[in-house]
Every structure is written in C-alpha cells, then in structure tokens.
Amino acid sequence: MATKEIITKGNALLSKKCHLVTKFDKKLWEMLDNMKETLIASNGVGLAAPQLGIIRRVALVLDVTLEEEGKEPVIYELINPEIIEKSDETIIDVEGCLSVPGIYGKVERPAKAKVRAQDRNGKIYEVEGKEITARCFCHELDHLDGHLFTEKVIEFIYPEDDE
Ligand code: CO
C-alpha cells in the first residue's frame, strides 16, 4: 500500500465523467488499498478515484455514524455506485473536500441515502447511510460525474484563522 497525491480544484481530471469498472482484478484491489491508505492519512471521511487522477467509478466512504451505535467505523468500498433511495428530509450542513483545501460551505443533502454498488470482487450490495454518511455518499458520487461540492454551496464559510 502507498499513499497517493490528492489532486486539487483546477485540475481538469476532477471534471471528467468516470468510466465504469469492468475488471475486478489485482490492479483494482491495489488501487483500493492505496485509496484507503490515502484516505486514512488525510483524516477524511470519503475519497473518490478521480481525486487521485484515476477516472474510474470507485469511491470510499468512512461511516463514522456507526460509532454512535457503539460499532467500529467501516470504510465502504463503492465500485460503480448508484444512489437508489434518498430521503425527502434534507440537512444543510458544512462540507469540505480534500481536493478543495481551505474552502468550506453549507450544502443541502438528503438526511438518508441508500447506495447500490459492487464490492472488490464484483458482488452487488446495498448500504444505507444517515447524516454525514448520506452526505458523503452524495459528495463522493458527484465526484464520479465530475462535480465538486463547491457547485452546490448555498453559503461559503470562512473559518477564522486563529493560529
Ligand atoms: Co470531495
């Protein structure tokens, strides 16, 4: 495993529509492992393949809401993911992105979202997320279509620099 460089806003690769994954091979597993190491090293809750310059429909989401239920947080490996259900209820909260350092803004997202994806062996599964996890599913899936959260911000937040 190795950490990889995260590309930032302005890089044209972040605007590309990503390709479907068709091969569930060692190369994909290596990429997933590198993404996982990069996500953990950056203290993020989600990472999409295009953020490493890889134009494939692959994303990771760290589900921290499981901690509230006394469970260990899990990193979901989402390959060719689709959102199949969204709650009508939405939450407006502050969002950021590892590819848009230092910029935060309020974005409206569904309170709950269900995703259908493939795992690293190509097996289809479904996973439901709430609050920050639902937010993260939407944010990461947007990356796979070349969209950044900054396109959806209703109010930018400028944290006071108190250091
Ligand atoms: Co992002």
mmCIF file with all atom_site columns, C-alpha atoms and ligand atoms in Angstrom:
data_model
loop_
_atom_site.group_PDB
_atom_site.id
_atom_site.type_symbol
_atom_site.label_atom_id
_atom_site.label_alt_id
_atom_site.label_comp_id
_atom_site.label_asym_id
_atom_site.label_entity_id
_atom_site.label_seq_id
_atom_site.pdbx_PDB_ins_code
_atom_site.Cartn_x
_atom_site.Cartn_y
_atom_site.Cartn_z
_atom_site.occupancy
_atom_site.B_iso_or_equiv
_atom_site.pdbx_formal_charge
_atom_site.auth_seq_id
_atom_site.auth_comp_id
_atom_site.auth_asym_id
_atom_site.auth_atom_id
_atom_site.pdbx_PDB_model_num
ATOM   1   C  CA . MET A 1 1   ? 0.000   0.000  0.000   1.00 0.00 ? 1   MET A CA 1
ATOM   2   C  CA . ALA A 1 2   ? 1.051   3.554  -0.588  1.00 0.00 ? 2   ALA A CA 1
ATOM   3   C  CA . THR A 1 3   ? -0.418  6.982  -0.068  1.00 0.00 ? 3   THR A CA 1
ATOM   4   C  CA . LYS A 1 4   ? -1.012  8.908  -3.281  1.00 0.00 ? 4   LYS A CA 1
ATOM   5   C  CA . GLU A 1 5   ? -1.110  12.592 -4.054  1.00 0.00 ? 5   GLU A CA 1
ATOM   6   C  CA . ILE A 1 6   ? -4.582  14.149 -3.993  1.00 0.00 ? 6   ILE A CA 1
ATOM   7   C  CA . ILE A 1 7   ? -5.178  16.473 -6.935  1.00 0.00 ? 7   ILE A CA 1
ATOM   8   C  CA . THR A 1 8   ? -6.950  19.755 -6.324  1.00 0.00 ? 8   THR A CA 1
ATOM   9   C  CA . LYS A 1 9   ? -9.583  22.022 -7.880  1.00 0.00 ? 9   LYS A CA 1
ATOM   10  C  CA . GLY A 1 10  ? -8.391  23.430 -11.186 1.00 0.00 ? 10  GLY A CA 1
ATOM   11  C  CA . ASN A 1 11  ? -7.048  20.075 -12.346 1.00 0.00 ? 11  ASN A CA 1
ATOM   12  C  CA . ALA A 1 12  ? -9.159  19.057 -15.358 1.00 0.00 ? 12  ALA A CA 1
ATOM   13  C  CA . LEU A 1 13  ? -9.237  15.397 -14.244 1.00 0.00 ? 13  LEU A CA 1
ATOM   14  C  CA . LEU A 1 14  ? -11.677 16.371 -11.471 1.00 0.00 ? 14  LEU A CA 1
ATOM   15  C  CA . SER A 1 15  ? -14.252 17.427 -14.077 1.00 0.00 ? 15  SER A CA 1
ATOM   16  C  CA . LYS A 1 16  ? -14.296 14.171 -16.041 1.00 0.00 ? 16  LYS A CA 1
ATOM   17  C  CA . LYS A 1 17  ? -17.138 11.683 -16.036 1.00 0.00 ? 17  LYS A CA 1
ATOM   18  C  CA . CYS A 1 18  ? -15.583 8.476  -14.737 1.00 0.00 ? 18  CYS A CA 1
ATOM   19  C  CA . HIS A 1 19  ? -15.661 5.127  -16.529 1.00 0.00 ? 19  HIS A CA 1
ATOM   20  C  CA . LEU A 1 20  ? -17.381 2.013  -15.194 1.00 0.00 ? 20  LEU A CA 1
ATOM   21  C  CA . VAL A 1 21  ? -15.120 -0.616 -13.655 1.00 0.00 ? 21  VAL A CA 1
ATOM   22  C  CA . THR A 1 22  ? -15.310 -3.902 -15.545 1.00 0.00 ? 22  THR A CA 1
ATOM   23  C  CA . LYS A 1 23  ? -12.292 -5.782 -14.208 1.00 0.00 ? 23  LYS A CA 1
ATOM   24  C  CA . PHE A 1 24  ? -12.258 -6.823 -10.563 1.00 0.00 ? 24  PHE A CA 1
ATOM   25  C  CA . ASP A 1 25  ? -8.627  -7.831 -10.530 1.00 0.00 ? 25  ASP A CA 1
ATOM   26  C  CA . LYS A 1 26  ? -5.465  -7.365 -8.529  1.00 0.00 ? 26  LYS A CA 1
ATOM   27  C  CA . LYS A 1 27  ? -4.911  -3.956 -10.090 1.00 0.00 ? 27  LYS A CA 1
ATOM   28  C  CA . LEU A 1 28  ? -8.275  -2.747 -8.746  1.00 0.00 ? 28  LEU A CA 1
ATOM   29  C  CA . TRP A 1 29  ? -7.534  -4.166 -5.286  1.00 0.00 ? 29  TRP A CA 1
ATOM   30  C  CA . GLU A 1 30  ? -4.180  -2.387 -5.233  1.00 0.00 ? 30  GLU A CA 1
ATOM   31  C  CA . MET A 1 31  ? -5.871  0.855  -6.185  1.00 0.00 ? 31  MET A CA 1
ATOM   32  C  CA . LEU A 1 32  ? -8.492  0.385  -3.434  1.00 0.00 ? 32  LEU A CA 1
ATOM   33  C  CA . ASP A 1 33  ? -5.760  -0.290 -0.881  1.00 0.00 ? 33  ASP A CA 1
ATOM   34  C  CA . ASN A 1 34  ? -3.854  2.832  -1.950  1.00 0.00 ? 34  ASN A CA 1
ATOM   35  C  CA . MET A 1 35  ? -7.051  4.880  -1.772  1.00 0.00 ? 35  MET A CA 1
ATOM   36  C  CA . LYS A 1 36  ? -7.753  3.530  1.714   1.00 0.00 ? 36  LYS A CA 1
ATOM   37  C  CA . GLU A 1 37  ? -4.272  4.412  2.928   1.00 0.00 ? 37  GLU A CA 1
ATOM   38  C  CA . THR A 1 38  ? -4.555  7.895  1.396   1.00 0.00 ? 38  THR A CA 1
ATOM   39  C  CA . LEU A 1 39  ? -7.987  8.451  2.994   1.00 0.00 ? 39  LEU A CA 1
ATOM   40  C  CA . ILE A 1 40  ? -6.755  7.413  6.439   1.00 0.00 ? 40  ILE A CA 1
ATOM   41  C  CA . ALA A 1 41  ? -3.573  9.525  6.125   1.00 0.00 ? 41  ALA A CA 1
ATOM   42  C  CA . SER A 1 42  ? -5.664  12.594 5.190   1.00 0.00 ? 42  SER A CA 1
ATOM   43  C  CA . ASN A 1 43  ? -8.176  12.133 8.041   1.00 0.00 ? 43  ASN A CA 1
ATOM   44  C  CA . GLY A 1 44  ? -11.004 12.344 5.518   1.00 0.00 ? 44  GLY A CA 1
ATOM   45  C  CA . VAL A 1 45  ? -14.389 10.615 5.550   1.00 0.00 ? 45  VAL A CA 1
ATOM   46  C  CA . GLY A 1 46  ? -14.513 9.979  1.819   1.00 0.00 ? 46  GLY A CA 1
ATOM   47  C  CA . LEU A 1 47  ? -12.327 9.750  -1.257  1.00 0.00 ? 47  LEU A CA 1
ATOM   48  C  CA . ALA A 1 48  ? -13.148 9.238  -4.921  1.00 0.00 ? 48  ALA A CA 1
ATOM   49  C  CA . ALA A 1 49  ? -10.772 7.764  -7.510  1.00 0.00 ? 49  ALA A CA 1
ATOM   50  C  CA . PRO A 1 50  ? -10.645 10.947 -9.653  1.00 0.00 ? 50  PRO A CA 1
ATOM   51  C  CA . GLN A 1 51  ? -9.099  12.735 -6.653  1.00 0.00 ? 51  GLN A CA 1
ATOM   52  C  CA . LEU A 1 52  ? -6.051  10.558 -7.302  1.00 0.00 ? 52  LEU A CA 1
ATOM   53  C  CA . GLY A 1 53  ? -6.328  11.272 -11.035 1.00 0.00 ? 53  GLY A CA 1
ATOM   54  C  CA . ILE A 1 54  ? -7.944  7.891  -11.763 1.00 0.00 ? 54  ILE A CA 1
ATOM   55  C  CA . ILE A 1 55  ? -11.035 8.262  -13.962 1.00 0.00 ? 55  ILE A CA 1
ATOM   56  C  CA . ARG A 1 56  ? -12.896 5.208  -12.649 1.00 0.00 ? 56  ARG A CA 1
ATOM   57  C  CA . ARG A 1 57  ? -16.182 4.830  -10.772 1.00 0.00 ? 57  ARG A CA 1
ATOM   58  C  CA . VAL A 1 58  ? -14.635 3.962  -7.417  1.00 0.00 ? 58  VAL A CA 1
ATOM   59  C  CA . ALA A 1 59  ? -15.143 5.714  -4.082  1.00 0.00 ? 59  ALA A CA 1
ATOM   60  C  CA . LEU A 1 60  ? -14.536 5.080  -0.406  1.00 0.00 ? 60  LEU A CA 1
ATOM   61  C  CA . VAL A 1 61  ? -16.771 6.293  2.401   1.00 0.00 ? 61  VAL A CA 1
ATOM   62  C  CA . LEU A 1 62  ? -15.869 6.047  6.081   1.00 0.00 ? 62  LEU A CA 1
ATOM   63  C  CA . ASP A 1 63  ? -19.073 5.541  8.078   1.00 0.00 ? 63  ASP A CA 1
ATOM   64  C  CA . VAL A 1 64  ? -18.469 7.334  11.367  1.00 0.00 ? 64  VAL A CA 1
ATOM   65  C  CA . THR A 1 65  ? -22.170 7.225  12.332  1.00 0.00 ? 65  THR A CA 1
ATOM   66  C  CA . LEU A 1 66  ? -21.624 3.596  13.366  1.00 0.00 ? 66  LEU A CA 1
ATOM   67  C  CA . GLU A 1 67  ? -19.599 4.859  16.336  1.00 0.00 ? 67  GLU A CA 1
ATOM   68  C  CA . GLU A 1 68  ? -22.762 6.414  17.815  1.00 0.00 ? 68  GLU A CA 1
ATOM   69  C  CA . GLU A 1 69  ? -24.212 2.917  17.820  1.00 0.00 ? 69  GLU A CA 1
ATOM   70  C  CA . GLY A 1 70  ? -21.150 1.581  19.622  1.00 0.00 ? 70  GLY A CA 1
ATOM   71  C  CA . LYS A 1 71  ? -19.815 -0.100 16.477  1.00 0.00 ? 71  LYS A CA 1
ATOM   72  C  CA . GLU A 1 72  ? -16.428 0.182  14.804  1.00 0.00 ? 72  GLU A CA 1
ATOM   73  C  CA . PRO A 1 73  ? -16.401 2.639  11.878  1.00 0.00 ? 73  PRO A CA 1
ATOM   74  C  CA . VAL A 1 74  ? -16.289 0.911  8.498   1.00 0.00 ? 74  VAL A CA 1
ATOM   75  C  CA . ILE A 1 75  ? -14.845 2.057  5.165   1.00 0.00 ? 75  ILE A CA 1
ATOM   76  C  CA . TYR A 1 76  ? -17.247 1.091  2.364   1.00 0.00 ? 76  TYR A CA 1
ATOM   77  C  CA . GLU A 1 77  ? -15.639 0.243  -0.961  1.00 0.00 ? 77  GLU A CA 1
ATOM   78  C  CA . LEU A 1 78  ? -18.071 1.535  -3.559  1.00 0.00 ? 78  LEU A CA 1
ATOM   79  C  CA . ILE A 1 79  ? -17.445 0.384  -7.107  1.00 0.00 ? 79  ILE A CA 1
ATOM   80  C  CA . ASN A 1 80  ? -19.836 1.544  -9.846  1.00 0.00 ? 80  ASN A CA 1
ATOM   81  C  CA . PRO A 1 81  ? -22.092 3.013  -7.125  1.00 0.00 ? 81  PRO A CA 1
ATOM   82  C  CA . GLU A 1 82  ? -25.551 4.469  -7.645  1.00 0.00 ? 82  GLU A CA 1
ATOM   83  C  CA . ILE A 1 83  ? -27.886 6.172  -5.225  1.00 0.00 ? 83  ILE A CA 1
ATOM   84  C  CA . ILE A 1 84  ? -31.108 4.157  -5.297  1.00 0.00 ? 84  ILE A CA 1
ATOM   85  C  CA . GLU A 1 85  ? -33.028 5.872  -2.481  1.00 0.00 ? 85  GLU A CA 1
ATOM   86  C  CA . LYS A 1 86  ? -32.901 9.303  -0.872  1.00 0.00 ? 86  LYS A CA 1
ATOM   87  C  CA . SER A 1 87  ? -34.981 10.659 1.991   1.00 0.00 ? 87  SER A CA 1
ATOM   88  C  CA . ASP A 1 88  ? -37.207 13.655 1.310   1.00 0.00 ? 88  ASP A CA 1
ATOM   89  C  CA . GLU A 1 89  ? -35.855 15.076 4.539   1.00 0.00 ? 89  GLU A CA 1
ATOM   90  C  CA . THR A 1 90  ? -32.672 17.046 3.939   1.00 0.00 ? 90  THR A CA 1
ATOM   91  C  CA . ILE A 1 91  ? -29.972 18.511 6.152   1.00 0.00 ? 91  ILE A CA 1
ATOM   92  C  CA . ILE A 1 92  ? -27.999 21.682 5.459   1.00 0.00 ? 92  ILE A CA 1
ATOM   93  C  CA . ASP A 1 93  ? -24.513 21.353 6.904   1.00 0.00 ? 93  ASP A CA 1
ATOM   94  C  CA . VAL A 1 94  ? -20.957 22.461 6.315   1.00 0.00 ? 94  VAL A CA 1
ATOM   95  C  CA . GLU A 1 95  ? -18.991 20.421 3.816   1.00 0.00 ? 95  GLU A CA 1
ATOM   96  C  CA . GLY A 1 96  ? -15.400 20.364 2.634   1.00 0.00 ? 96  GLY A CA 1
ATOM   97  C  CA . CYS A 1 97  ? -13.286 18.301 0.255   1.00 0.00 ? 97  CYS A CA 1
ATOM   98  C  CA . LEU A 1 98  ? -9.699  17.054 0.251   1.00 0.00 ? 98  LEU A CA 1
ATOM   99  C  CA . SER A 1 99  ? -9.442  18.398 -3.317  1.00 0.00 ? 99  SER A CA 1
ATOM   100 C  CA . VAL A 1 100 ? -10.639 21.874 -2.286  1.00 0.00 ? 100 VAL A CA 1
ATOM   101 C  CA . PRO A 1 101 ? -8.392  22.651 0.675   1.00 0.00 ? 101 PRO A CA 1
ATOM   102 C  CA . GLY A 1 102 ? -9.335  25.523 2.976   1.00 0.00 ? 102 GLY A CA 1
ATOM   103 C  CA . ILE A 1 103 ? -12.793 26.082 1.465   1.00 0.00 ? 103 ILE A CA 1
ATOM   104 C  CA . TYR A 1 104 ? -15.983 25.085 3.262   1.00 0.00 ? 104 TYR A CA 1
ATOM   105 C  CA . GLY A 1 105 ? -19.607 25.732 2.585   1.00 0.00 ? 105 GLY A CA 1
ATOM   106 C  CA . LYS A 1 106 ? -23.149 24.797 3.510   1.00 0.00 ? 106 LYS A CA 1
ATOM   107 C  CA . VAL A 1 107 ? -24.703 22.208 1.213   1.00 0.00 ? 107 VAL A CA 1
ATOM   108 C  CA . GLU A 1 108 ? -28.175 20.683 1.325   1.00 0.00 ? 108 GLU A CA 1
ATOM   109 C  CA . ARG A 1 109 ? -28.128 16.871 1.186   1.00 0.00 ? 109 ARG A CA 1
ATOM   110 C  CA . PRO A 1 110 ? -30.616 14.104 1.974   1.00 0.00 ? 110 PRO A CA 1
ATOM   111 C  CA . ALA A 1 111 ? -30.732 13.004 5.633   1.00 0.00 ? 111 ALA A CA 1
ATOM   112 C  CA . LYS A 1 112 ? -30.573 9.375  4.486   1.00 0.00 ? 112 LYS A CA 1
ATOM   113 C  CA . ALA A 1 113 ? -29.360 7.743  1.286   1.00 0.00 ? 113 ALA A CA 1
ATOM   114 C  CA . LYS A 1 114 ? -29.118 4.178  0.070   1.00 0.00 ? 114 LYS A CA 1
ATOM   115 C  CA . VAL A 1 115 ? -26.406 3.135  -2.363  1.00 0.00 ? 115 VAL A CA 1
ATOM   116 C  CA . ARG A 1 116 ? -26.123 0.083  -4.580  1.00 0.00 ? 116 ARG A CA 1
ATOM   117 C  CA . ALA A 1 117 ? -22.545 -0.734 -5.505  1.00 0.00 ? 117 ALA A CA 1
ATOM   118 C  CA . GLN A 1 118 ? -20.183 -3.586 -6.265  1.00 0.00 ? 118 GLN A CA 1
ATOM   119 C  CA . ASP A 1 119 ? -17.535 -4.777 -3.846  1.00 0.00 ? 119 ASP A CA 1
ATOM   120 C  CA . ARG A 1 120 ? -13.917 -5.539 -4.796  1.00 0.00 ? 120 ARG A CA 1
ATOM   121 C  CA . ASN A 1 121 ? -14.974 -8.940 -6.127  1.00 0.00 ? 121 ASN A CA 1
ATOM   122 C  CA . GLY A 1 122 ? -17.769 -7.507 -8.263  1.00 0.00 ? 122 GLY A CA 1
ATOM   123 C  CA . LYS A 1 123 ? -20.566 -8.643 -5.938  1.00 0.00 ? 123 LYS A CA 1
ATOM   124 C  CA . ILE A 1 124 ? -23.515 -6.235 -5.810  1.00 0.00 ? 124 ILE A CA 1
ATOM   125 C  CA . TYR A 1 125 ? -24.532 -4.975 -2.368  1.00 0.00 ? 125 TYR A CA 1
ATOM   126 C  CA . GLU A 1 126 ? -26.591 -2.180 -0.850  1.00 0.00 ? 126 GLU A CA 1
ATOM   127 C  CA . VAL A 1 127 ? -25.723 0.074  2.036   1.00 0.00 ? 127 VAL A CA 1
ATOM   128 C  CA . GLU A 1 128 ? -27.701 2.781  3.779   1.00 0.00 ? 128 GLU A CA 1
ATOM   129 C  CA . GLY A 1 129 ? -26.199 5.862  5.377   1.00 0.00 ? 129 GLY A CA 1
ATOM   130 C  CA . LYS A 1 130 ? -27.562 8.669  7.500   1.00 0.00 ? 130 LYS A CA 1
ATOM   131 C  CA . GLU A 1 131 ? -26.422 12.214 8.236   1.00 0.00 ? 131 GLU A CA 1
ATOM   132 C  CA . ILE A 1 132 ? -22.701 12.664 7.464   1.00 0.00 ? 132 ILE A CA 1
ATOM   133 C  CA . THR A 1 133 ? -22.576 9.273  5.735   1.00 0.00 ? 133 THR A CA 1
ATOM   134 C  CA . ALA A 1 134 ? -25.534 10.084 3.457   1.00 0.00 ? 134 ALA A CA 1
ATOM   135 C  CA . ARG A 1 135 ? -23.834 13.435 2.758   1.00 0.00 ? 135 ARG A CA 1
ATOM   136 C  CA . CYS A 1 136 ? -20.606 11.672 1.934   1.00 0.00 ? 136 CYS A CA 1
ATOM   137 C  CA . PHE A 1 137 ? -22.286 9.163  -0.419  1.00 0.00 ? 137 PHE A CA 1
ATOM   138 C  CA . CYS A 1 138 ? -23.736 12.083 -2.402  1.00 0.00 ? 138 CYS A CA 1
ATOM   139 C  CA . HIS A 1 139 ? -20.475 14.067 -2.337  1.00 0.00 ? 139 HIS A CA 1
ATOM   140 C  CA . GLU A 1 140 ? -18.303 11.138 -3.479  1.00 0.00 ? 140 GLU A CA 1
ATOM   141 C  CA . LEU A 1 141 ? -20.748 10.029 -6.179  1.00 0.00 ? 141 LEU A CA 1
ATOM   142 C  CA . ASP A 1 142 ? -20.796 13.597 -7.513  1.00 0.00 ? 142 ASP A CA 1
ATOM   143 C  CA . HIS A 1 143 ? -17.001 13.317 -7.945  1.00 0.00 ? 143 HIS A CA 1
ATOM   144 C  CA . LEU A 1 144 ? -17.550 10.322 -10.247 1.00 0.00 ? 144 LEU A CA 1
ATOM   145 C  CA . ASP A 1 145 ? -19.575 12.555 -12.566 1.00 0.00 ? 145 ASP A CA 1
ATOM   146 C  CA . GLY A 1 146 ? -17.016 15.344 -12.454 1.00 0.00 ? 146 GLY A CA 1
ATOM   147 C  CA . HIS A 1 147 ? -18.814 17.546 -9.930  1.00 0.00 ? 147 HIS A CA 1
ATOM   148 C  CA . LEU A 1 148 ? -17.396 19.264 -6.860  1.00 0.00 ? 148 LEU A CA 1
ATOM   149 C  CA . PHE A 1 149 ? -19.361 20.325 -3.761  1.00 0.00 ? 149 PHE A CA 1
ATOM   150 C  CA . THR A 1 150 ? -18.496 23.971 -4.477  1.00 0.00 ? 150 THR A CA 1
ATOM   151 C  CA . GLU A 1 151 ? -21.080 23.883 -7.317  1.00 0.00 ? 151 GLU A CA 1
ATOM   152 C  CA . LYS A 1 152 ? -23.785 23.187 -4.706  1.00 0.00 ? 152 LYS A CA 1
ATOM   153 C  CA . VAL A 1 153 ? -22.774 25.513 -1.887  1.00 0.00 ? 153 VAL A CA 1
ATOM   154 C  CA . ILE A 1 154 ? -25.550 27.796 -0.678  1.00 0.00 ? 154 ILE A CA 1
ATOM   155 C  CA . GLU A 1 155 ? -23.240 29.760 1.629   1.00 0.00 ? 155 GLU A CA 1
ATOM   156 C  CA . PHE A 1 156 ? -19.454 29.668 1.827   1.00 0.00 ? 156 PHE A CA 1
ATOM   157 C  CA . ILE A 1 157 ? -17.924 29.570 5.308   1.00 0.00 ? 157 ILE A CA 1
ATOM   158 C  CA . TYR A 1 158 ? -14.644 31.259 6.091   1.00 0.00 ? 158 TYR A CA 1
ATOM   159 C  CA . PRO A 1 159 ? -13.299 29.790 9.308   1.00 0.00 ? 159 PRO A CA 1
ATOM   160 C  CA . GLU A 1 160 ? -11.419 32.353 11.392  1.00 0.00 ? 160 GLU A CA 1
ATOM   161 C  CA . ASP A 1 161 ? -7.745  31.745 11.259  1.00 0.00 ? 161 ASP A CA 1
ATOM   162 C  CA . ASP A 1 162 ? -6.885  31.867 14.962  1.00 0.00 ? 162 ASP A CA 1
ATOM   163 C  CA . GLU A 1 163 ? -3.418  30.392 14.798  1.00 0.00 ? 163 GLU A CA 1
HETATM 164 CO CO . CO  B 2 .   ? -14.561 15.610 -2.272  1.00 0.00 ? 1   CO  B CO 1
#
